Short mmCIF file of C-alpha atoms and ligand atoms in Angstrom, two decimals:
data_model
loop_
_atom_site.label_atom_id
_atom_site.label_comp_id
_atom_site.label_asym_id
_atom_site.label_seq_id
_atom_site.Cartn_x
_atom_site.Cartn_y
_atom_site.Cartn_z
CA MET A 1152 60.37 34.25 127.13
CA ASP A 1153 56.94 33.30 128.36
CA ILE A 1154 55.16 35.29 131.04
CA GLU A 1155 55.91 32.72 133.78
CA GLU A 1156 59.62 33.00 133.09
CA HIS A 1157 59.37 36.78 132.98
CA TYR A 1158 57.79 36.87 136.42
CA SER A 1159 60.25 34.33 137.82
CA GLN A 1160 63.07 36.69 136.96
CA LEU A 1161 61.17 39.75 138.17
CA LEU A 1162 60.36 38.18 141.52
CA GLY A 1163 63.61 36.27 141.93
CA ILE A 1164 61.78 32.97 142.28
CA ASN A 1165 64.31 30.15 142.15
CA SER A 1166 64.17 26.38 142.16
CA PRO A 1167 62.62 24.48 143.85
CA TRP A 1168 60.01 27.26 143.90
CA GLN A 1169 58.55 27.84 140.48
CA ILE A 1170 55.80 29.85 138.87
CA SER A 1171 53.19 27.47 137.52
CA HIS A 1172 50.74 29.98 136.17
CA VAL A 1173 50.28 33.71 135.62
CA ASP A 1174 46.72 34.89 135.29
CA LEU A 1175 46.50 38.34 133.73
CA LYS A 1176 43.03 39.77 134.32
CA MET A 1177 42.73 42.73 131.99
CA GLN A 1178 39.32 43.86 133.16
CA GLU A 1179 40.21 43.87 136.82
CA GLN A 1180 43.73 45.22 136.20
CA ARG A 1181 45.12 42.44 138.31
CA VAL A 1182 47.81 39.78 138.01
CA ASP A 1183 47.61 36.52 139.95
CA ILE A 1184 50.77 34.46 140.12
CA GLU A 1185 50.63 30.84 141.22
CA ILE A 1186 53.79 29.41 142.77
CA GLU A 1187 54.56 25.75 143.34
CA TYR A 1188 57.13 23.95 145.40
CA ALA A 1189 58.61 21.31 143.13
CA ASP A 1190 60.52 19.07 145.53
CA ASP A 1191 59.70 16.26 147.90
CA GLU A 1192 61.94 17.58 150.67
CA GLY A 1193 62.75 20.96 152.16
CA PRO A 1194 64.55 22.82 154.99
CA CYS A 1195 63.09 22.85 158.48
CA PRO A 1196 62.47 26.56 159.36
CA GLU A 1197 63.88 25.99 162.86
CA CYS A 1198 67.17 24.23 162.17
CA GLY A 1199 67.64 24.24 158.38
CA THR A 1200 67.96 20.46 158.16
CA ILE A 1201 66.62 19.07 154.90
CA CYS A 1202 63.60 16.96 155.83
CA PRO A 1203 61.01 14.98 153.88
CA LYS A 1204 57.90 16.82 152.73
CA HIS A 1205 54.87 16.08 154.88
CA ASP A 1206 51.98 17.84 153.13
CA GLU A 1207 50.87 21.25 151.89
CA ARG A 1208 49.16 23.95 153.86
CA LYS A 1209 46.09 25.62 152.50
CA ARG A 1210 46.60 28.20 149.80
CA ARG A 1211 47.93 31.53 150.96
CA SER A 1212 48.21 34.88 149.18
CA TRP A 1213 50.63 37.80 149.32
CA ARG A 1214 50.25 41.25 147.90
CA HIS A 1215 53.23 42.23 145.78
CA LEU A 1216 54.32 45.51 144.18
CA ASP A 1217 52.02 46.46 141.34
CA THR A 1218 53.19 45.49 137.89
CA MET A 1219 52.64 48.66 135.88
CA GLN A 1220 49.13 49.57 137.10
CA PHE A 1221 48.16 46.00 137.79
CA ALA A 1222 47.65 44.93 141.38
CA THR A 1223 49.84 41.87 141.73
CA TYR A 1224 49.29 38.90 144.03
CA LEU A 1225 51.32 35.79 144.72
CA HIS A 1226 49.62 32.54 145.71
CA CYS A 1227 51.16 29.35 147.00
CA GLU A 1228 50.39 26.29 149.05
CA LEU A 1229 53.40 26.30 151.32
CA PRO A 1230 54.77 22.80 151.93
CA ARG A 1231 55.25 21.38 155.39
CA VAL A 1232 58.21 19.19 156.28
CA ARG A 1233 58.65 16.66 159.04
CA CYS A 1234 61.73 17.40 161.10
CA LYS A 1235 63.00 14.72 163.48
CA GLU A 1236 63.73 17.30 166.08
CA HIS A 1237 61.03 19.98 165.55
CA GLY A 1238 58.09 18.02 164.17
CA VAL A 1239 55.90 19.17 161.29
CA LYS A 1240 56.83 22.68 160.22
CA THR A 1241 55.86 25.00 157.35
CA VAL A 1242 58.73 25.81 154.98
CA LYS A 1243 59.48 29.53 154.91
CA ALA A 1244 58.59 31.34 151.69
CA PRO A 1245 61.64 33.27 150.45
CA TRP A 1246 59.52 36.22 149.26
CA ALA A 1247 57.79 37.09 152.53
CA GLU A 1248 58.19 37.24 156.27
CA LYS A 1249 56.37 34.69 158.38
CA ASN A 1250 52.72 35.61 158.92
CA SER A 1251 52.86 38.57 156.57
CA ARG A 1252 50.35 38.98 153.77
CA PHE A 1253 52.78 41.10 151.77
CA THR A 1254 55.96 40.25 149.94
CA LEU A 1255 59.23 41.64 151.26
CA LEU A 1256 59.52 43.98 148.28
CA PHE A 1257 56.04 45.32 148.93
CA GLU A 1258 56.77 45.87 152.62
CA GLY A 1259 60.03 47.63 151.84
CA PHE A 1260 58.22 49.92 149.44
CA ALA A 1261 55.36 50.54 151.87
CA ILE A 1262 57.85 51.58 154.58
CA ARG A 1263 59.36 54.16 152.25
CA VAL A 1264 55.97 55.53 151.26
CA LEU A 1265 54.95 55.77 154.92
CA GLN A 1266 58.13 57.65 155.77
CA ALA A 1267 57.83 60.04 152.84
CA ALA A 1268 54.11 60.76 153.07
CA ARG A 1269 52.76 63.73 154.97
CA SER A 1270 50.29 61.56 156.78
CA VAL A 1271 49.54 57.91 157.38
CA GLU A 1272 46.20 58.47 155.67
CA GLU A 1273 47.90 59.71 152.50
CA ALA A 1274 50.30 56.74 152.46
CA ARG A 1275 47.47 54.35 153.17
CA LYS A 1276 45.51 55.59 150.16
CA LEU A 1277 48.53 55.55 147.85
CA LEU A 1278 49.28 51.98 148.82
CA GLY A 1279 45.68 50.83 148.71
CA LEU A 1280 45.84 49.39 152.21
CA ASN A 1281 43.51 49.52 155.16
CA TRP A 1282 44.45 50.90 158.55
CA HIS A 1283 44.99 47.49 160.06
CA GLN A 1284 47.37 46.44 157.26
CA VAL A 1285 49.42 49.61 157.64
CA GLU A 1286 49.72 49.03 161.37
CA ALA A 1287 50.86 45.44 160.80
CA ILE A 1288 53.55 46.55 158.34
CA LYS A 1289 54.76 49.17 160.81
CA ALA A 1290 54.79 46.68 163.68
CA ARG A 1291 56.92 44.20 161.71
CA ALA A 1292 59.24 46.99 160.55
CA VAL A 1293 59.79 48.17 164.13
CA LYS A 1294 60.41 44.63 165.33
CA ARG A 1295 63.08 44.13 162.65
CA GLY A 1296 64.60 47.51 163.46
CA LEU A 1297 64.80 46.85 167.19
CA SER A 1298 66.39 43.45 166.67
CA ARG A 1299 69.07 45.06 164.50
CA ARG A 1300 69.95 47.83 166.91
CA GLU A 1301 73.61 47.83 167.77
CA GLU A 1302 74.87 48.23 171.27
CA VAL A 1303 76.61 51.59 171.11
CA THR A 1304 77.69 53.96 173.86
CA ILE A 1305 75.02 56.54 174.64
CA PRO A 1306 76.51 59.19 176.93
CA HIS A 1307 73.53 61.54 177.17
CA LEU A 1308 69.94 60.57 177.70
CA GLY A 1309 66.75 62.58 177.90
CA ILE A 1310 63.68 61.41 179.76
CA ASP A 1311 60.41 63.13 179.09
CA GLU A 1312 56.72 62.66 179.48
CA LYS A 1313 54.05 62.96 176.88
CA GLN A 1314 50.31 62.92 177.12
CA PHE A 1315 48.77 59.89 175.51
CA ARG A 1316 45.12 60.26 174.56
CA SER A 1317 43.04 62.85 176.31
CA GLY A 1318 42.77 62.96 180.05
CA HIS A 1319 45.62 62.24 182.36
CA ARG A 1320 47.27 59.29 180.72
CA TYR A 1321 50.95 59.68 180.11
CA ILE A 1322 53.80 57.92 178.45
CA SER A 1323 57.49 58.28 179.31
CA SER A 1324 60.09 58.39 176.58
CA LEU A 1325 63.80 57.71 176.67
CA VAL A 1326 65.84 59.62 174.10
CA ASP A 1327 69.42 59.28 172.90
CA LEU A 1328 70.22 63.01 172.84
CA GLN A 1329 73.32 62.73 170.62
CA GLY A 1330 71.70 60.30 168.24
CA GLY A 1331 68.47 62.28 168.14
CA ARG A 1332 66.35 59.17 168.39
CA VAL A 1333 63.75 57.70 170.70
CA LEU A 1334 65.09 54.56 172.34
CA ASP A 1335 61.74 53.45 173.69
CA VAL A 1336 58.55 54.54 175.41
CA VAL A 1337 56.47 53.05 178.21
CA GLU A 1338 53.06 53.76 179.70
CA GLU A 1339 52.78 55.97 182.80
CA ARG A 1340 55.27 58.39 184.27
CA THR A 1341 55.89 56.71 187.59
CA GLU A 1342 59.21 55.79 189.12
CA GLN A 1343 58.56 52.14 188.37
CA ALA A 1344 57.66 52.81 184.73
CA CYS A 1345 60.81 54.89 184.31
CA LYS A 1346 63.00 52.18 185.82
CA ALA A 1347 61.50 49.61 183.48
CA LEU A 1348 62.07 51.96 180.55
CA ILE A 1349 65.77 52.32 181.37
CA GLU A 1350 66.18 48.59 181.88
CA GLN A 1351 64.47 47.49 178.70
CA SER A 1352 66.22 50.07 176.50
CA LEU A 1353 69.82 49.73 177.62
CA SER A 1354 72.11 46.84 178.41
CA GLU A 1355 73.98 46.69 181.69
CA GLN A 1356 77.11 47.97 179.99
CA GLN A 1357 75.30 50.79 178.21
CA ARG A 1358 73.78 51.88 181.51
CA GLN A 1359 77.23 52.17 183.07
CA GLN A 1360 78.41 54.38 180.20
CA VAL A 1361 75.74 57.04 180.62
CA THR A 1362 77.25 60.26 181.97
CA ALA A 1363 74.24 62.59 182.16
CA VAL A 1364 70.46 62.52 181.89
CA ALA A 1365 68.30 65.54 181.09
CA LEU A 1366 64.91 65.59 182.77
CA ASP A 1367 62.29 67.82 184.31
CA MET A 1368 62.19 68.51 188.05
CA TRP A 1369 60.06 65.43 188.52
CA LYS A 1370 60.84 63.27 191.52
CA ALA A 1371 59.74 59.96 190.02
CA TYR A 1372 62.20 60.28 187.13
CA ALA A 1373 65.03 61.57 189.32
CA ASN A 1374 64.57 58.63 191.69
CA ALA A 1375 64.58 56.13 188.83
CA VAL A 1376 67.77 57.63 187.38
CA GLY A 1377 69.39 57.69 190.82
CA GLU A 1378 68.76 54.00 191.21
CA LYS A 1379 69.33 52.68 187.69
CA LEU A 1380 72.07 55.06 186.54
CA PRO A 1381 73.78 55.98 189.82
CA GLN A 1382 76.97 57.30 188.17
CA ALA A 1383 75.12 59.68 185.81
CA ASP A 1384 74.54 63.35 186.59
CA ILE A 1385 70.99 64.61 186.53
CA VAL A 1386 70.49 67.79 184.50
CA HIS A 1387 67.21 69.59 185.04
CA ASP A 1388 67.35 71.17 181.68
CA ARG A 1389 66.87 74.55 180.18
CA PHE A 1390 63.91 73.52 178.13
CA HIS A 1391 61.83 72.41 181.10
CA ILE A 1392 62.81 75.36 183.26
CA SER A 1393 61.71 77.80 180.62
CA GLN A 1394 58.49 75.83 180.37
CA HIS A 1395 57.95 76.29 184.11
CA LEU A 1396 58.62 80.02 183.91
CA ASN A 1397 56.24 80.33 180.99
CA GLU A 1398 53.59 78.60 183.06
CA ALA A 1399 54.13 81.14 185.81
CA VAL A 1400 53.89 84.08 183.41
CA ASP A 1401 50.68 82.67 182.00
CA LYS A 1402 49.19 82.21 185.45
CA VAL A 1403 49.99 85.84 186.33
CA ARG A 1404 48.41 86.95 183.05
CA ARG A 1405 45.24 84.96 183.63
CA GLN A 1406 44.76 86.33 187.14
CA GLU A 1407 45.47 89.88 186.08
CA ASN A 1408 43.30 89.64 183.01
CA LYS A 1409 40.33 88.60 185.16
CA GLN A 1410 40.83 91.62 187.42
CA LEU A 1411 41.26 94.04 184.56
CA ILE A 1412 38.15 92.80 182.77
CA LYS A 1413 36.15 93.52 185.91
CA GLN A 1414 37.32 97.11 185.55
CA GLY A 1415 36.42 97.16 181.86
CA ASP A 1416 40.07 96.96 180.76
CA LYS A 1417 40.60 94.48 177.93
CA ARG A 1418 44.29 95.08 177.28
CA LEU A 1419 45.32 91.54 178.13
CA VAL A 1420 42.59 89.73 176.25
CA GLY A 1421 44.08 87.49 173.55
CA THR A 1422 47.70 88.16 174.54
CA LYS A 1423 48.50 84.70 175.92
CA PHE A 1424 51.02 83.73 173.27
CA THR A 1425 52.60 87.16 173.07
CA TRP A 1426 54.04 86.61 176.54
CA LEU A 1427 55.26 83.11 175.89
CA VAL A 1428 57.73 83.85 173.13
CA ASN A 1429 61.15 85.37 173.59
CA GLU A 1430 61.53 89.04 172.90
CA GLU A 1431 63.45 88.64 169.66
CA ARG A 1432 60.75 86.39 168.34
CA VAL A 1433 57.78 88.71 168.92
CA SER A 1434 56.37 89.12 165.45
CA GLU A 1435 56.57 92.51 163.76
CA ALA A 1436 52.82 92.86 163.69
CA PHE A 1437 52.68 92.74 167.46
CA ALA A 1438 55.89 94.56 168.23
CA ASP A 1439 54.29 97.96 168.93
CA GLN A 1440 51.44 96.58 170.97
CA PHE A 1441 53.91 94.48 172.91
CA GLU A 1442 56.14 97.47 173.62
CA ASP A 1443 53.17 99.32 175.12
CA LEU A 1444 52.17 96.36 177.25
CA LYS A 1445 55.71 95.91 178.51
CA ARG A 1446 55.99 99.55 179.52
CA ALA A 1447 52.61 99.66 181.20
CA ASP A 1448 52.74 98.93 184.91
CA LEU A 1449 51.29 95.45 184.64
CA LYS A 1450 52.01 92.40 186.74
CA VAL A 1451 52.34 90.25 183.68
CA SER A 1452 54.98 92.51 182.18
CA ARG A 1453 57.05 92.20 185.36
CA ALA A 1454 56.61 88.43 185.32
CA TRP A 1455 57.62 88.35 181.69
CA ALA A 1456 60.72 90.47 182.37
CA LEU A 1457 61.79 88.05 185.12
CA LYS A 1458 61.35 85.12 182.80
CA GLU A 1459 63.44 86.86 180.12
CA LEU A 1460 66.12 87.76 182.64
CA PHE A 1461 66.53 84.15 183.59
CA ARG A 1462 67.85 83.40 180.11
CA ASP A 1463 71.15 85.02 181.07
CA PHE A 1464 71.74 82.16 183.46
CA TRP A 1465 72.45 79.77 180.61
CA THR A 1466 75.02 81.99 178.94
CA TYR A 1467 77.74 81.54 181.55
CA SER A 1468 80.84 79.45 180.98
CA TYR A 1469 81.19 78.32 184.57
CA ALA A 1470 78.76 76.98 187.11
CA GLY A 1471 80.10 79.34 189.81
CA TRP A 1472 79.21 82.45 187.85
CA ALA A 1473 75.86 81.07 186.88
CA LYS A 1474 75.16 80.40 190.55
CA ARG A 1475 75.92 84.01 191.50
CA ASN A 1476 73.67 85.15 188.66
CA PHE A 1477 70.92 82.93 189.98
CA GLU A 1478 71.18 84.31 193.50
CA LYS A 1479 70.63 87.82 192.18
CA TRP A 1480 67.71 86.69 190.04
CA TYR A 1481 66.23 84.78 192.95
CA ALA A 1482 66.28 87.84 195.19
CA TRP A 1483 64.35 89.84 192.55
CA ALA A 1484 61.90 87.04 191.94
CA ILE A 1485 61.14 86.61 195.64
CA ARG A 1486 60.53 90.35 196.05
CA SER A 1487 58.32 90.49 192.97
CA ARG A 1488 55.04 89.93 194.84
CA LEU A 1489 54.07 87.61 191.99
CA GLU A 1490 53.08 84.34 193.66
CA PRO A 1491 53.38 82.07 190.58
CA ILE A 1492 56.89 83.40 189.91
CA LYS A 1493 57.92 83.04 193.55
CA GLU A 1494 56.71 79.47 193.55
CA LYS A 1495 58.80 78.56 190.52
CA ALA A 1496 61.81 80.48 191.85
CA ARG A 1497 61.75 78.33 195.00
CA MET A 1498 61.40 75.21 192.94
CA ILE A 1499 64.46 76.16 190.89
CA ARG A 1500 66.44 77.03 194.04
CA ASP A 1501 65.62 73.66 195.58
CA HIS A 1502 66.89 71.87 192.49
CA LEU A 1503 69.85 74.14 191.80
CA PRO A 1504 72.65 71.56 192.23
CA ASN A 1505 71.13 69.46 189.47
CA ILE A 1506 70.57 72.50 187.29
CA LEU A 1507 74.19 73.67 187.58
CA THR A 1508 75.24 70.29 186.13
CA TYR A 1509 74.27 71.88 182.82
CA PHE A 1510 77.58 73.72 182.75
CA LYS A 1511 79.42 70.43 182.82
CA HIS A 1512 77.37 68.52 180.25
CA ARG A 1513 75.57 71.20 178.21
CA ILE A 1514 72.62 69.03 177.36
CA SER A 1515 68.94 69.78 177.20
CA ASN A 1516 65.76 68.07 176.16
CA ALA A 1517 65.44 70.36 173.14
CA VAL A 1518 66.22 67.34 170.95
CA ALA A 1519 63.64 65.32 172.80
CA GLU A 1520 61.19 68.17 172.35
CA GLY A 1521 61.81 68.18 168.61
CA LEU A 1522 60.96 64.50 168.65
CA ASN A 1523 58.00 65.31 170.86
CA SER A 1524 56.50 67.59 168.26
CA LYS A 1525 56.97 64.79 165.76
CA ILE A 1526 55.16 62.50 168.18
CA GLN A 1527 52.43 65.11 168.45
CA THR A 1528 52.00 64.95 164.67
CA ILE A 1529 51.87 61.16 164.84
CA LYS A 1530 49.14 61.41 167.45
CA ALA A 1531 47.14 63.94 165.45
CA ASN A 1532 47.60 61.88 162.29
CA ALA A 1533 46.37 58.77 163.96
CA ARG A 1534 43.32 60.51 165.39
CA GLY A 1535 44.09 58.95 168.72
CA TYR A 1536 45.59 55.54 169.08
CA ARG A 1537 43.36 53.06 170.79
CA SER A 1538 46.19 50.94 172.07
CA PHE A 1539 49.48 51.94 173.57
CA GLU A 1540 51.22 49.29 171.43
CA GLY A 1541 50.10 50.99 168.22
CA PHE A 1542 51.24 54.36 169.51
CA ARG A 1543 54.62 52.96 170.56
CA ASN A 1544 55.13 51.33 167.17
CA SER A 1545 54.42 54.60 165.41
CA ILE A 1546 56.81 56.52 167.63
CA LEU A 1547 59.60 54.02 167.03
CA PHE A 1548 58.75 53.80 163.33
CA TYR A 1549 59.16 57.56 162.82
CA CYS A 1550 61.56 58.56 165.61
CA GLY A 1551 63.49 55.42 166.51
CA GLY A 1552 66.29 55.84 163.98
CA LEU A 1553 65.80 52.18 163.07
CA ASP A 1554 66.97 50.13 160.11
CA MET A 1555 63.64 48.56 159.24
CA ARG A 1556 64.28 47.16 155.76
CA PRO A 1557 62.81 43.74 155.19
ZN1 LIG B 441 64.28 21.12 162.62
#
């Protein structure tokens, strides 16, 4: 078997395509494979009709999987055919997607490396690609994946916001909570953006099948859900409420810390994260110190205790009991003389009907938050995406649950 035949089999190149020449460059560790189209007619890429050959386009190249350690490239002058209906069109190469500089096998491999690598940078180096090439492979992969998505029933959605770049630019994400995947993301966190997000991610029928949506106590999102998914219950979820209470605890700590420092008391310096974790998760190293702080008559320890107490709320089996529990908690919170806690307590009270829906649906954005931390890694990895499109592609590439094979 000569080397041309060997490569024809390896690459699955079939008639009328044929390998005319294989140039093995030992010094450069590189293989260049020339492919010819040996026919005077070919299929129109639009309709498949066999049409007469018109001419050849200028030579194009595709990177293929390395052969052993040899970087391997395919080259071909793709023929153009003249279709009666569609005019002069370039015949599609069977080894690559339109406009790609890589063969399908290479792209498939690159997708796997990108998914397995700890960072895009690591994958990029392993594959010997530049940043732009990696982004193009990801963009095509996501496009394929989205076009293959099946229209399934998605009963529970999560809507969440995420900071995009520094400053106050946000994206909104729509998550399939059961499927644990990001359906799509859009720029901004306005009512309009959220409506567009729902519309572009779900068909009319899918929208009607949604039974509940988990989201923060954020009016813009609630309004969008009310309009686009009127039959679905809104669930202001556990995850966001605990985030709000943590914010309040931290605010109390900051204010109190300032006061104490004025009096030369540094007890609260460096304790920010101690107060944000749940009691059972306070690390051993801090356990003693934490015990002392809790027992001391500090505002932050009272705030923390109220935050911890609220966790009981979620343990009830029925909304009615949970509501009674809340009323008790609310009375304590309001009498606490801790402004940040009182503020959040009122916020929770005002939204209570859509918090009690939890006991019917039992959903939270915890899944979405898991995906969020993945998105955070994507952001850090990318050292800040310049364009929203690139950021969106990466999110869908890693969190979209897509079938992206070429
Ligand atoms: Zn045609």
